[in-house]
Amino acid sequence: MARGLQIRDEESGYNKNLFCIPKHYEEDLERVFIPHGLILDRTERLARDIMQDMGSHHIVALCVLKGGYKFFADLLDRIKALNQNGDKSVPITVDFVRIKSYCNDLPTEEISIVGEELSTLSGKNVLVVEDIIETGRTMKALLSKLRDNEPKMVKVVSLLIKRTHRSPGYRPDYIGFEIPDKFVVGYALDYNEYFRDLNHICILKEKAKEKYRI
Ligand code: HPA
Ligand code: MG
C-alpha cells in the first residue's frame, strides 16, 4: 500500500521569510509547507518507482488540469531522464483533461470533466497525474469515465493526499506526500485560480481566503 512521505498534523512548515516568495503573495501566506526543492526530490523517486512498474509498455500520461500541470511537467522530465539514461526505455505520449470541483476552499456539488477524446486511451497503459486527492470523489468520477474507453492498465499518481475524515478511503497507486487536513496552495494548486504562480506549497492565511473569495 502506497503511503508517501508523511507530514504530521503538528508540522507547521517553515518561516516564509527564509524563502523566495512573489511580492504579490507575501501578505497572503502563513508558512511555507513543502519547499519546491523537496517536491522535486520526491518527484524524482516517484518517477523511478513508476518506471519500474509501468516501464515495459507504451505509457499515456494523462494530466489532470489545471492543478496537475506543474507536477505533470516535472514528473515527465524525471521519467524522460530515466528513459534516456537507462538500458530500457518506453515511448510516453500525453493527454489532458480539465476537471473543476472546487470553489473557494470547498468542493462543488457538480464535478465537470472537460477533455480530449478519451477513446485514444483504448488498449494503453494510462498514468493519471493528479495534484491532490482529498475525498477521492473527483478521481472516482474520472476513473469510471476512463474505464469506459477500455485502457489496458490505469495507475494513478497524486502529488498530495490529505488525511481527512471526509475521505471514503480511496488511495492512489503512488503518493508524493500525505498531508494534514489544511488548505494548501502553490506549485499549480490554486485558491480560486490564484497562487498557481508560486513554487512552494504553502498554507494560506484565513484573511487571504476572504480577500480572494468569490
Ligand atoms: N488546495 C488546492 N486545491 C485543492 C485542495 C487544496 O488544499 N484540496 C482540493 N483541491
Ligand atoms: Mg483547484
Short mmCIF file of C-alpha atoms in Angstrom, two decimals, residues 77-89:
data_model
loop_
_atom_site.label_atom_id
_atom_site.label_comp_id
_atom_site.label_asym_id
_atom_site.label_seq_id
_atom_site.Cartn_x
_atom_site.Cartn_y
_atom_site.Cartn_z
CA ASP A 77 11.05 15.38 -17.05
CA ARG A 78 12.29 12.85 -14.49
CA ILE A 79 10.75 9.95 -16.43
CA LYS A 80 12.41 11.22 -19.62
CA ALA A 81 15.74 11.35 -17.80
CA LEU A 82 15.34 7.67 -16.87
CA ASN A 83 14.32 6.86 -20.45
CA GLN A 84 17.41 8.45 -21.92
CA ASN A 85 19.94 7.18 -19.40
CA GLY A 86 18.76 3.64 -18.70
CA ASP A 87 19.17 0.32 -20.52
CA LYS A 88 15.50 0.24 -21.45
CA SER A 89 13.00 2.94 -22.46
#
